[in-house]
mmCIF file of C-alpha atoms and ligand atoms in Angstrom:
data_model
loop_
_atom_site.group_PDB
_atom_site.id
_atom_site.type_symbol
_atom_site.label_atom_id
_atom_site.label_comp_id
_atom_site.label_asym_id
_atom_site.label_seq_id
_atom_site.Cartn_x
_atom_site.Cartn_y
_atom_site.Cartn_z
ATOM 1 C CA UNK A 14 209.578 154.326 167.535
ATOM 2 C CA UNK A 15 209.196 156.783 164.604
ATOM 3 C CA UNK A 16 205.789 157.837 166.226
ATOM 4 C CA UNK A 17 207.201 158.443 169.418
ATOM 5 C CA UNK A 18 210.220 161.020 167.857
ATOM 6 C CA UNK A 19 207.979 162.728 165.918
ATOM 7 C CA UNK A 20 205.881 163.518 168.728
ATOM 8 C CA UNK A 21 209.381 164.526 171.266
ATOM 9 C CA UNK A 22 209.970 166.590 168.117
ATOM 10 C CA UNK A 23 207.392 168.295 168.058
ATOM 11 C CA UNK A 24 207.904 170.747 170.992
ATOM 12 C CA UNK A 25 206.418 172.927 173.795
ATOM 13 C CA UNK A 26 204.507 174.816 171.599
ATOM 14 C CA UNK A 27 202.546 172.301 169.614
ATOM 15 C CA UNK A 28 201.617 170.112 172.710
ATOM 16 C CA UNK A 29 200.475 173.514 174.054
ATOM 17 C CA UNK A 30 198.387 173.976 171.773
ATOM 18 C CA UNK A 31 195.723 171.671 172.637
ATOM 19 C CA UNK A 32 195.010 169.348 170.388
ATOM 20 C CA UNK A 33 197.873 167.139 170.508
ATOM 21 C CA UNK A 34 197.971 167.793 174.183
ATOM 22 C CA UNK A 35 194.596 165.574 173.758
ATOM 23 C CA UNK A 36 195.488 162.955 171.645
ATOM 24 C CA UNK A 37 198.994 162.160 172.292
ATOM 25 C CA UNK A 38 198.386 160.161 175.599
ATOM 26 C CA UNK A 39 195.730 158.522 173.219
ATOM 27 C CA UNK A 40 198.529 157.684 170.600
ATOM 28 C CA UNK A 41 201.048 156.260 173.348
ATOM 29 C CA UNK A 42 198.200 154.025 175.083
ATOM 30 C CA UNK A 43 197.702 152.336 171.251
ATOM 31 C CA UNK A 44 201.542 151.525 170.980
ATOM 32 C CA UNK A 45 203.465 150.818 167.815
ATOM 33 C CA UNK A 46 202.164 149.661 165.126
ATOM 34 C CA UNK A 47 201.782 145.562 164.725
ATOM 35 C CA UNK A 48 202.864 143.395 161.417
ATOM 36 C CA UNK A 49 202.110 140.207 161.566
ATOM 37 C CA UNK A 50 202.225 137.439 159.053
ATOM 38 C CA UNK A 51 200.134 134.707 158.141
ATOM 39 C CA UNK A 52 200.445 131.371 156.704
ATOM 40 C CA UNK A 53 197.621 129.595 155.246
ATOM 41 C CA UNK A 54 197.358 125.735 153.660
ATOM 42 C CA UNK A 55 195.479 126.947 150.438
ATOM 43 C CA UNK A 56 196.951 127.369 147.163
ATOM 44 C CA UNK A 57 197.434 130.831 146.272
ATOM 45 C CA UNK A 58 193.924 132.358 145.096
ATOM 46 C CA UNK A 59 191.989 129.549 145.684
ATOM 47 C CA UNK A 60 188.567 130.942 145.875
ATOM 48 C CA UNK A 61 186.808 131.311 149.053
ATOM 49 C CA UNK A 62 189.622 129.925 151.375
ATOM 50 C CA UNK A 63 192.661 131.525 150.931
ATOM 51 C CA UNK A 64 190.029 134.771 149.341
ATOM 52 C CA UNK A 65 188.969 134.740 153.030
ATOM 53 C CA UNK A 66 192.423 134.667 154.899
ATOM 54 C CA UNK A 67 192.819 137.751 152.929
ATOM 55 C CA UNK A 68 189.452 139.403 153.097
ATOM 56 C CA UNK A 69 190.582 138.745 157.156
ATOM 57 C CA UNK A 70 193.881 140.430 157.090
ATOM 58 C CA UNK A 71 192.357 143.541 155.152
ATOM 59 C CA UNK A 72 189.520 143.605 157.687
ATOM 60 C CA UNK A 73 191.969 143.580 160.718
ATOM 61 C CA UNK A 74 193.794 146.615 158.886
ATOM 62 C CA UNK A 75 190.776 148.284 158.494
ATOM 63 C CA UNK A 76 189.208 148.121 161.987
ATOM 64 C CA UNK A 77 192.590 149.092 163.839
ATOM 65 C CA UNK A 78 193.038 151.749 161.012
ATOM 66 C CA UNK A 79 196.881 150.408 159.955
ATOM 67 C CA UNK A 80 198.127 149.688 163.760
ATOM 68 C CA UNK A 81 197.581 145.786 162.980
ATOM 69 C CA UNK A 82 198.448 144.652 159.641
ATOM 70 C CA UNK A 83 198.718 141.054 158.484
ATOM 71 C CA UNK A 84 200.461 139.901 155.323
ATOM 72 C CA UNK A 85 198.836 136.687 153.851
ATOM 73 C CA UNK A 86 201.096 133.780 152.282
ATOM 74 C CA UNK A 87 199.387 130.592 150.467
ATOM 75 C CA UNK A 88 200.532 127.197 151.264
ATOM 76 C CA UNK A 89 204.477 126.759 150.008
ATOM 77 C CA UNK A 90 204.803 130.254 149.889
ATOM 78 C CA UNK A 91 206.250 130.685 153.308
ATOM 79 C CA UNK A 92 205.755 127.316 154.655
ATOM 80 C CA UNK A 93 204.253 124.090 153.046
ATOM 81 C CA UNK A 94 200.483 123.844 153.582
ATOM 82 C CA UNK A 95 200.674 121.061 156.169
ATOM 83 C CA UNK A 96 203.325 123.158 158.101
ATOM 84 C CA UNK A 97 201.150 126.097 159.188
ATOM 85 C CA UNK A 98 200.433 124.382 162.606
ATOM 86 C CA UNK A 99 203.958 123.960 163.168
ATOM 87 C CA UNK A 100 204.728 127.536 162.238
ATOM 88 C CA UNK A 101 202.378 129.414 164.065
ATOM 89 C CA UNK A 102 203.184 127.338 167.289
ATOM 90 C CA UNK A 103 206.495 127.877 167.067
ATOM 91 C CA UNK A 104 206.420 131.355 166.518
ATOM 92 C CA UNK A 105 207.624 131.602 163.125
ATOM 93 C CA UNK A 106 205.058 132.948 161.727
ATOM 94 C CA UNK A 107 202.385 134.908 163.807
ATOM 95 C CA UNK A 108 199.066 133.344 162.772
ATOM 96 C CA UNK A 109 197.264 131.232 160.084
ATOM 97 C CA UNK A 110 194.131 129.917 158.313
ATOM 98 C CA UNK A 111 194.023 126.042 158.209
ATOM 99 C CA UNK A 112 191.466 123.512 159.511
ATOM 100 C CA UNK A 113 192.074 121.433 162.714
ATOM 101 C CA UNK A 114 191.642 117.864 161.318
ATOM 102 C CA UNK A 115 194.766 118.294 159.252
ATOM 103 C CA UNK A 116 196.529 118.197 163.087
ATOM 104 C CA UNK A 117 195.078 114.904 164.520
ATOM 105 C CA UNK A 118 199.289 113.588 163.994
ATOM 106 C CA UNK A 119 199.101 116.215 166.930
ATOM 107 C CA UNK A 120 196.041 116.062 168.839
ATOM 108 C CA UNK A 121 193.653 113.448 168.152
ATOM 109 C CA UNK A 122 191.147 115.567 169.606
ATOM 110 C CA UNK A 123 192.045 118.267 167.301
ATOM 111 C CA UNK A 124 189.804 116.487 164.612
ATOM 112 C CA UNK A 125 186.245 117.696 166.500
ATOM 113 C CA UNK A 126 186.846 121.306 165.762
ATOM 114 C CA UNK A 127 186.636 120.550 162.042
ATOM 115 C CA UNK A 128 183.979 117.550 161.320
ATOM 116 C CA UNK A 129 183.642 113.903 162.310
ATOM 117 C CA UNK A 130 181.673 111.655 160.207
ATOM 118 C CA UNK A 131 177.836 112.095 160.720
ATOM 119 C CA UNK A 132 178.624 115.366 163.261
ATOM 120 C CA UNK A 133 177.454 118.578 163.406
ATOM 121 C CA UNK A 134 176.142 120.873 160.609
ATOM 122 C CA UNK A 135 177.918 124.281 160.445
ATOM 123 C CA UNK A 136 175.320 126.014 162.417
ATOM 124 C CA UNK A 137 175.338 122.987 164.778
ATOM 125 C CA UNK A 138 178.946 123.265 165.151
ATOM 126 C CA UNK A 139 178.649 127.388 165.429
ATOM 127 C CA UNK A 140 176.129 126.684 168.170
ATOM 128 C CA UNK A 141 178.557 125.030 169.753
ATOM 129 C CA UNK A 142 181.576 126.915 169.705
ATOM 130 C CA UNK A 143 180.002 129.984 170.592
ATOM 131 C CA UNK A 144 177.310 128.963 172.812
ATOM 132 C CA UNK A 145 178.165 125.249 173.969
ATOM 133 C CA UNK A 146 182.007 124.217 175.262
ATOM 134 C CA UNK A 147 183.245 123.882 172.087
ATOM 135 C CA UNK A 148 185.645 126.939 171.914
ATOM 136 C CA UNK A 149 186.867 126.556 175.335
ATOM 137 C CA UNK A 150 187.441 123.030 174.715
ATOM 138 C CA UNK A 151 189.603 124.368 171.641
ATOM 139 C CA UNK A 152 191.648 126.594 173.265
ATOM 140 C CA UNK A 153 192.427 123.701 175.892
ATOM 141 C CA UNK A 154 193.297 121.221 173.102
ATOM 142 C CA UNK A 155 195.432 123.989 171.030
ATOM 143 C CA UNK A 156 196.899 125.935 174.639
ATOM 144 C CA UNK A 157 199.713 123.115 174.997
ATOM 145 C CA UNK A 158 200.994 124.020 171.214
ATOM 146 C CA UNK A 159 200.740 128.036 171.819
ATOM 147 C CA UNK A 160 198.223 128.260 169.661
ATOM 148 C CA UNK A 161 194.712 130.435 170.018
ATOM 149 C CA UNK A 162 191.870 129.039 167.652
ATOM 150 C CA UNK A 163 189.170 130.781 166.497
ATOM 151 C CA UNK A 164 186.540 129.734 164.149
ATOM 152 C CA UNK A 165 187.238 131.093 161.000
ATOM 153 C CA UNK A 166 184.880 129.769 158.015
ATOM 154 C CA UNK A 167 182.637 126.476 157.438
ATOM 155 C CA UNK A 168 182.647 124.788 154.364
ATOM 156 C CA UNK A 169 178.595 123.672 154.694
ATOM 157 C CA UNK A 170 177.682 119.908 154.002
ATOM 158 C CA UNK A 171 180.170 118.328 151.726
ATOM 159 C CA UNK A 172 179.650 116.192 148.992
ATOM 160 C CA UNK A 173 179.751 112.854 149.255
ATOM 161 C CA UNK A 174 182.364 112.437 146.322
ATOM 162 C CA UNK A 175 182.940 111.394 142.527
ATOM 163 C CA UNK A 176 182.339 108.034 141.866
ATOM 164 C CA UNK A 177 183.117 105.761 138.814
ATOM 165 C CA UNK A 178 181.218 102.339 140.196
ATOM 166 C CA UNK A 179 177.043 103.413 141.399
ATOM 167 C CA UNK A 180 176.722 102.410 144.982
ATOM 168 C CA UNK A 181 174.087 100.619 145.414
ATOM 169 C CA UNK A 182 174.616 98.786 148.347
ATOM 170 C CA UNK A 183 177.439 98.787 151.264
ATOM 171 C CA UNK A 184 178.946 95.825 149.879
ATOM 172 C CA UNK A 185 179.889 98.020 146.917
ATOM 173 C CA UNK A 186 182.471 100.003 148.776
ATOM 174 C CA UNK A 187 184.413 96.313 148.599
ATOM 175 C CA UNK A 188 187.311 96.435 146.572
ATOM 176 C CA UNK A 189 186.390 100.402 145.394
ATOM 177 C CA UNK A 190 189.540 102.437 145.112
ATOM 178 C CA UNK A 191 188.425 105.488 146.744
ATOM 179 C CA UNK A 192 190.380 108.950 148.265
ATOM 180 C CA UNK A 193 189.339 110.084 151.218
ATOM 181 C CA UNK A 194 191.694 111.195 154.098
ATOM 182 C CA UNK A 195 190.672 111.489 157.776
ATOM 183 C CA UNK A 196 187.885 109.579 159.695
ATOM 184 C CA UNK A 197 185.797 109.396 156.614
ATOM 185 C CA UNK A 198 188.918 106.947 155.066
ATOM 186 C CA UNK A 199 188.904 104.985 158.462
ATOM 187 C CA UNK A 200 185.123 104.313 157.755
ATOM 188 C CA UNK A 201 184.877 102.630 154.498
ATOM 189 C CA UNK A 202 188.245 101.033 154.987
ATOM 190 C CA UNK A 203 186.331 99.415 156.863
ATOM 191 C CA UNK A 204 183.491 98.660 154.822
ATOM 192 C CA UNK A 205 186.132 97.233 152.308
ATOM 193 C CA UNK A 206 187.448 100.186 150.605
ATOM 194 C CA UNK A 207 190.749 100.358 149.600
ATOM 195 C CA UNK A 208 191.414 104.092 150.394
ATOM 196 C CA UNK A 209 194.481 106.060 149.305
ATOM 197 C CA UNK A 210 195.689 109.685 150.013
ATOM 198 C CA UNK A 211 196.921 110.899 146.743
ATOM 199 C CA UNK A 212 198.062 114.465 146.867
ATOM 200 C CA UNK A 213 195.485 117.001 145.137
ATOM 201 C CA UNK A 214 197.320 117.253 142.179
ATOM 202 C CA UNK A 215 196.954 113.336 141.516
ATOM 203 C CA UNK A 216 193.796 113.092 141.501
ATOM 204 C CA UNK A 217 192.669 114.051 138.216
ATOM 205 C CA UNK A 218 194.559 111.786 136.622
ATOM 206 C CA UNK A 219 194.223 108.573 138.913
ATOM 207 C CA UNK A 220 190.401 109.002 138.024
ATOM 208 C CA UNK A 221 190.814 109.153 134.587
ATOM 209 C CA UNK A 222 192.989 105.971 134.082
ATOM 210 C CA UNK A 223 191.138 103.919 136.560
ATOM 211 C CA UNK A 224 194.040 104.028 139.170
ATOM 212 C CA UNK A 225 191.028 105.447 141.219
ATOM 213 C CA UNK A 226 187.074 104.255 141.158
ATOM 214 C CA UNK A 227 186.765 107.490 143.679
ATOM 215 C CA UNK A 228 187.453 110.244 144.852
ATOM 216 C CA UNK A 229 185.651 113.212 147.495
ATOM 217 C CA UNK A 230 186.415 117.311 147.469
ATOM 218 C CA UNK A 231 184.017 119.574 148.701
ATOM 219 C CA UNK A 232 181.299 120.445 146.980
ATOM 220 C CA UNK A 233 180.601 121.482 143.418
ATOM 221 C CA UNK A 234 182.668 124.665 143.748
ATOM 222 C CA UNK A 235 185.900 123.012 144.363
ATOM 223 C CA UNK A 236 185.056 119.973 142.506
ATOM 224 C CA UNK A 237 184.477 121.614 139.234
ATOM 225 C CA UNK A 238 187.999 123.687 139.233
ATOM 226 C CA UNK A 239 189.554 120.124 139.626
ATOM 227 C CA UNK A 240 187.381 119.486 136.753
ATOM 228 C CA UNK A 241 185.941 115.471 138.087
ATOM 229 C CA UNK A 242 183.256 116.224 136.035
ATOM 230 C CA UNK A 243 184.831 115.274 133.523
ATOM 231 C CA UNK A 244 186.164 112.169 134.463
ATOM 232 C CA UNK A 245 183.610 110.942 136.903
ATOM 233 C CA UNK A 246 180.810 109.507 136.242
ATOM 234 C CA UNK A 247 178.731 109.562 139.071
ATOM 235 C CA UNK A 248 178.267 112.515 142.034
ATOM 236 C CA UNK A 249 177.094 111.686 144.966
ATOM 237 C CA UNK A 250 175.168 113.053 147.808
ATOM 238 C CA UNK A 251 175.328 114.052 151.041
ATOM 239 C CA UNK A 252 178.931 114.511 152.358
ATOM 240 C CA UNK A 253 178.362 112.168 155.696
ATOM 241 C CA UNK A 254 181.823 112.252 156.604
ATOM 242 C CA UNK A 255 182.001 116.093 156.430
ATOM 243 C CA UNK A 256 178.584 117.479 157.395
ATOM 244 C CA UNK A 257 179.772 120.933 158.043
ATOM 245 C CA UNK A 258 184.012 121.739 158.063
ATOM 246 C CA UNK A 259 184.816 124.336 159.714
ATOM 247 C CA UNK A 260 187.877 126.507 159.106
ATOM 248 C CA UNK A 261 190.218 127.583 161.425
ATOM 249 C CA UNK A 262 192.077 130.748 162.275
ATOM 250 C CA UNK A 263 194.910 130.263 164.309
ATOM 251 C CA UNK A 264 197.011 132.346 166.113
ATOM 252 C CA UNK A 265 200.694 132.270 168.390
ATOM 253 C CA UNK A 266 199.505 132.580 172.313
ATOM 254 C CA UNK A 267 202.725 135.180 172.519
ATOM 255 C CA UNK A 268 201.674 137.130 169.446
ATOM 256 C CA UNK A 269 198.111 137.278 170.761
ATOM 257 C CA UNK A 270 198.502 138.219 174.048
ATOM 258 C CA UNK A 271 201.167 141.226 173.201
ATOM 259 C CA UNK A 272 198.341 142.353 171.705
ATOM 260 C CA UNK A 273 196.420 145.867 173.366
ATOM 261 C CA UNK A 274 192.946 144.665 174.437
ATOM 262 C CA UNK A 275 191.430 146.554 171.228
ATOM 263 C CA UNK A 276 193.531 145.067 168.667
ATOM 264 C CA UNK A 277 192.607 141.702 169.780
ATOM 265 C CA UNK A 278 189.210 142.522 169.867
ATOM 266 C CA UNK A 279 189.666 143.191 166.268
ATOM 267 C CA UNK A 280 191.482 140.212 165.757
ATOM 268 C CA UNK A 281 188.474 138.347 167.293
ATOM 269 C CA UNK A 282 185.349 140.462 165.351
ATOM 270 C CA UNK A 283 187.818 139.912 162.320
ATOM 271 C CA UNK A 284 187.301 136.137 162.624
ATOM 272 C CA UNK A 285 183.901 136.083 163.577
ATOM 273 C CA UNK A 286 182.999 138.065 160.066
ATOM 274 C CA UNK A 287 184.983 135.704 158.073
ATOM 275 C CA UNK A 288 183.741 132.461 160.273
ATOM 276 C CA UNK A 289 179.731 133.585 158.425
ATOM 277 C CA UNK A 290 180.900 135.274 155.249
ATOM 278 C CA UNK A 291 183.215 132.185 154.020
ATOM 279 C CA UNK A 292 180.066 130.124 154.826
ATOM 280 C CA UNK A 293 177.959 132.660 152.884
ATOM 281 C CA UNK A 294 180.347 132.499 149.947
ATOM 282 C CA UNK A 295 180.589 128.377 150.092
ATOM 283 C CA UNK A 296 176.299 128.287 150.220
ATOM 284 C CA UNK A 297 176.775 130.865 147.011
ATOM 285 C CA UNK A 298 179.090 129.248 144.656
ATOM 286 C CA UNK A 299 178.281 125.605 145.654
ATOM 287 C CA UNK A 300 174.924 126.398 144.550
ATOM 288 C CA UNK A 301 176.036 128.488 141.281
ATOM 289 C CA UNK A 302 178.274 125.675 140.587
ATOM 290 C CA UNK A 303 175.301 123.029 140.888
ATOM 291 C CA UNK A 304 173.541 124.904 138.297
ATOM 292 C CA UNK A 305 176.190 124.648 136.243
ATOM 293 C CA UNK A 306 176.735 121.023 136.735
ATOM 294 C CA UNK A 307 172.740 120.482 135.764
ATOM 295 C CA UNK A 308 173.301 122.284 133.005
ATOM 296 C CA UNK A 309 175.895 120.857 131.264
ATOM 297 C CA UNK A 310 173.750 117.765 131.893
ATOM 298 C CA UNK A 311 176.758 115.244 131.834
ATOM 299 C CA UNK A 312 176.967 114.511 135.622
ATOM 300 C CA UNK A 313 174.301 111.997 136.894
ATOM 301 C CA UNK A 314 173.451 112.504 140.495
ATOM 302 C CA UNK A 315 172.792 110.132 142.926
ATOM 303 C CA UNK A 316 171.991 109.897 146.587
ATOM 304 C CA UNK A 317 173.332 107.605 149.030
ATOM 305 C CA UNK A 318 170.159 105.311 150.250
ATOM 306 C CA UNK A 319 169.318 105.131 153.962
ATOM 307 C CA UNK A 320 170.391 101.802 154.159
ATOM 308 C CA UNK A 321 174.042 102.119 153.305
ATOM 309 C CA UNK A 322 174.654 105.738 155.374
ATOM 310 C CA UNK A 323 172.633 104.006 158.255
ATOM 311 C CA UNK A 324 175.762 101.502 157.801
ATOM 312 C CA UNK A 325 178.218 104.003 157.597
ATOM 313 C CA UNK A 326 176.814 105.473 160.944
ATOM 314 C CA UNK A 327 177.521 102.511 162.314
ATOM 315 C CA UNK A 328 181.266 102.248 161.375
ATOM 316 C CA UNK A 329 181.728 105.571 162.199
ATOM 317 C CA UNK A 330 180.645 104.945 165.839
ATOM 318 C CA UNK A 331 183.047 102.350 165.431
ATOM 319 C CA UNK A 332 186.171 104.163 164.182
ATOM 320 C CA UNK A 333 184.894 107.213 166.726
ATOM 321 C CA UNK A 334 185.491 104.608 169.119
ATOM 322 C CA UNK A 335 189.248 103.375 168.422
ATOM 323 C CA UNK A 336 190.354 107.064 168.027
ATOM 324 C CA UNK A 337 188.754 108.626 171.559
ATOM 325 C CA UNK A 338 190.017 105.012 173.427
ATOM 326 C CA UNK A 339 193.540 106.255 172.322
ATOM 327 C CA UNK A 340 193.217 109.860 173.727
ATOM 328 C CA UNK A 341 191.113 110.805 176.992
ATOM 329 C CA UNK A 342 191.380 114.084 175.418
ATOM 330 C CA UNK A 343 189.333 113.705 172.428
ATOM 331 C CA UNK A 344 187.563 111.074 174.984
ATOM 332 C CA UNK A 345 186.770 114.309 176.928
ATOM 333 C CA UNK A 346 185.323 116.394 173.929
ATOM 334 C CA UNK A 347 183.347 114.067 172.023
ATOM 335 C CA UNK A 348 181.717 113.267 175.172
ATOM 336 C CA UNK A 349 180.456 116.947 175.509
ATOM 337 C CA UNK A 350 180.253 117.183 171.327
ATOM 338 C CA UNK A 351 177.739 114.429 171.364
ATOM 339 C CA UNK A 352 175.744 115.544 174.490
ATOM 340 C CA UNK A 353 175.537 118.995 172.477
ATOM 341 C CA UNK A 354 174.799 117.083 169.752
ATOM 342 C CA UNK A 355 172.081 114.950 171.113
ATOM 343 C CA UNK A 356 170.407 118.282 172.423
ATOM 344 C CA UNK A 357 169.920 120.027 169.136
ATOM 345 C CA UNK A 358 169.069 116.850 167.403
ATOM 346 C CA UNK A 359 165.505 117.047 168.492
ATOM 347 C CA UNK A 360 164.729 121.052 167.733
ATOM 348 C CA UNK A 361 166.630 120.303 164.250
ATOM 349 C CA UNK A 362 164.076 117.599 163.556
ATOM 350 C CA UNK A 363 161.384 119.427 164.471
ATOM 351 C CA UNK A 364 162.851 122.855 163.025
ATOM 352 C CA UNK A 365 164.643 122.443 160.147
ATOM 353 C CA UNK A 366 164.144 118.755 159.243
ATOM 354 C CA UNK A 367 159.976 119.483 158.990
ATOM 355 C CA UNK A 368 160.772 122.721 156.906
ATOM 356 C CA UNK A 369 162.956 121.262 154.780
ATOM 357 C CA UNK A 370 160.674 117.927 153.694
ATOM 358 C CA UNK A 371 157.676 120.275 153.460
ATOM 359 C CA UNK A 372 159.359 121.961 150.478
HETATM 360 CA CA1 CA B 403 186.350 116.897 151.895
#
């Protein structure tokens, strides 16, 4: 509006002139400029998540010099962290950074376009977003809430989680007062587990007074600002139940398609950076914070043995199975996840699998 007065101000002459003769038209074709806001589920300066959401916002600013601008609220700022789904689809807020599995209340199917136990690694699940279905399936899952998804960060293989007890055989999940929400809770409730969801800020504490035996993050990043270190015991190894999370960015259908053809272009290059830098940054730290963890030397690691995540394998196949018989949805994408999945599995074997035992 103000652009558009300044430039009916401007008069005869000026236009004349040349140069503005030029680049007005230019100016008119770009619109107004675009604020948007975002919402995120992070607490405010975690590092890496909600560090990306606003590395992403900055980055959209910069590549449409100012004519998209984002403003970035943590969870609870704006909305609660579990609300940003709601938000964005209802047009409250104009986009957000979350992760789909938080939304399988929603969409059952919604869960694939994060991690399912023994799934995809993040390149894996990259592969198949960008170059399998897997994005297209998205965008059919997310279409009935409004909502466009983009990739938009991968945590990397997890850890498998802070233990009290050693786990030396499946039978040892019997009884063990573990936290761990999504599928990954479905599968060793039903190896015996009794699994609870505390909220974050519970944790700590539930460990340390033996309300919990258990507890899984992320990876050593993460883990060590919660600080289970020091009332763990035991750290185990791999994350099975989150082999690669990725991250979403989502945005309102409206907001998105409002948008001139270059600004979501931006919007879509914008993600795609943050989708292999927050991936970049998780590799970085987790490893940084590993060292530190070794150093300290009061954390003893342990692995879980083939035996017991060959069992957990098969209870996730299991659980896999009661979720996709409720939904022909998620029926529908885990039947093209696992044929992607069954394709790579014999290059990664041969690819990084060899590489990886040879060093
Ligand atoms: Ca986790």
């Amino acid at each position: 509006m103000e652009r558009r007065e300044f430039i009916k101000g401007l008069g005869v002459a000026a236009v004349t002139a040349g140069v503005l003769a030029f680049e007005a038209p230019a100016v008119w074709a770009k619109g107004e400029k675009v604020m948007w806001r975002m919402v995120t589920s992070w607490t405010p300066g975690m590092p890496i998540l909600q560090t990306g959401a606003e590395r992403f916002a900055k980055r959209v600013a910069q590549l449409t010099e100012g004519r998209l601008t984002i403003q970035v609220f943590a969870g609870g700022e704006l909305v609660p962290p579990m609300g940003v789904f709601d938000a964005v689809s209802q047009g409250t807020v104009q986009c957000g950074h979350s992760a789909a599995y938080y939304w399988a209340g929603k969409s059952i199917a919604a869960q694939w376009f994060t991690t399912i136990p023994f799934g995809l690694n993040a390149q894996g699940i990259n592969a198949w977003f960008y170059n399998g279905n897997g994005l297209k399936l998205w965008e059919e899952v997310y279409a009935p809430f409004n909502l466009v998804p983009r990739p938009a960060g991968n945590t990397g293989v997890q850890m498998g989680g802070w233990f009290n007890k050693e786990i030396k055989t499946i039978d040892d999940f019997k009884g063990l007062k573990m936290r761990m929400p999504g599928l990954g809770g479905k599968v060793i409730a039903k190896a015996g587990a009794a699994v609870t969801l505390l909220p974050a800020g519970e944790i700590y504490t539930s460990l340390e007074k033996g309300v919990l035996d258990a507890t899984e993050w992320v990876g050593p990043c993460h883990d060590m600002r919660m600080g289970f270190q020091k009332v763990a015991k035991f750290y185990y190894a791999p994350g099975w139940h989150e082999p690669g999370s990725a991250l979403e960015l989502i945005i309102n259908k409206k907001a998105y398609e409002e948008l001139s053809s270059d600004l979501k272009a931006a919007v879509d290059a914008a993600a795609a950076e943050l989708n292999i830098t927050m991936l970049s940054e998780f590799e970085k730290e987790n490893a940084a914070a590993l060292a530190q963890l070794k150093k300290e030397g009061k954390v003893q690691f342990r692995t879980f043995s083939k035996e017991i995540l060959t069992k957990l394998k098969a209870l996730s196949d299991e659980v896999i199975k009661e979720q996709i018989e409720k939904d022909p949805i998620a029926q529908k994408v885990h039947k093209d996840f696992t044929e992607f999945k069954n394709l790579l599995n014999p290059w990664a074997a041969i690819s990084e699998k060899e590489y990886y035992e040879g060093i």
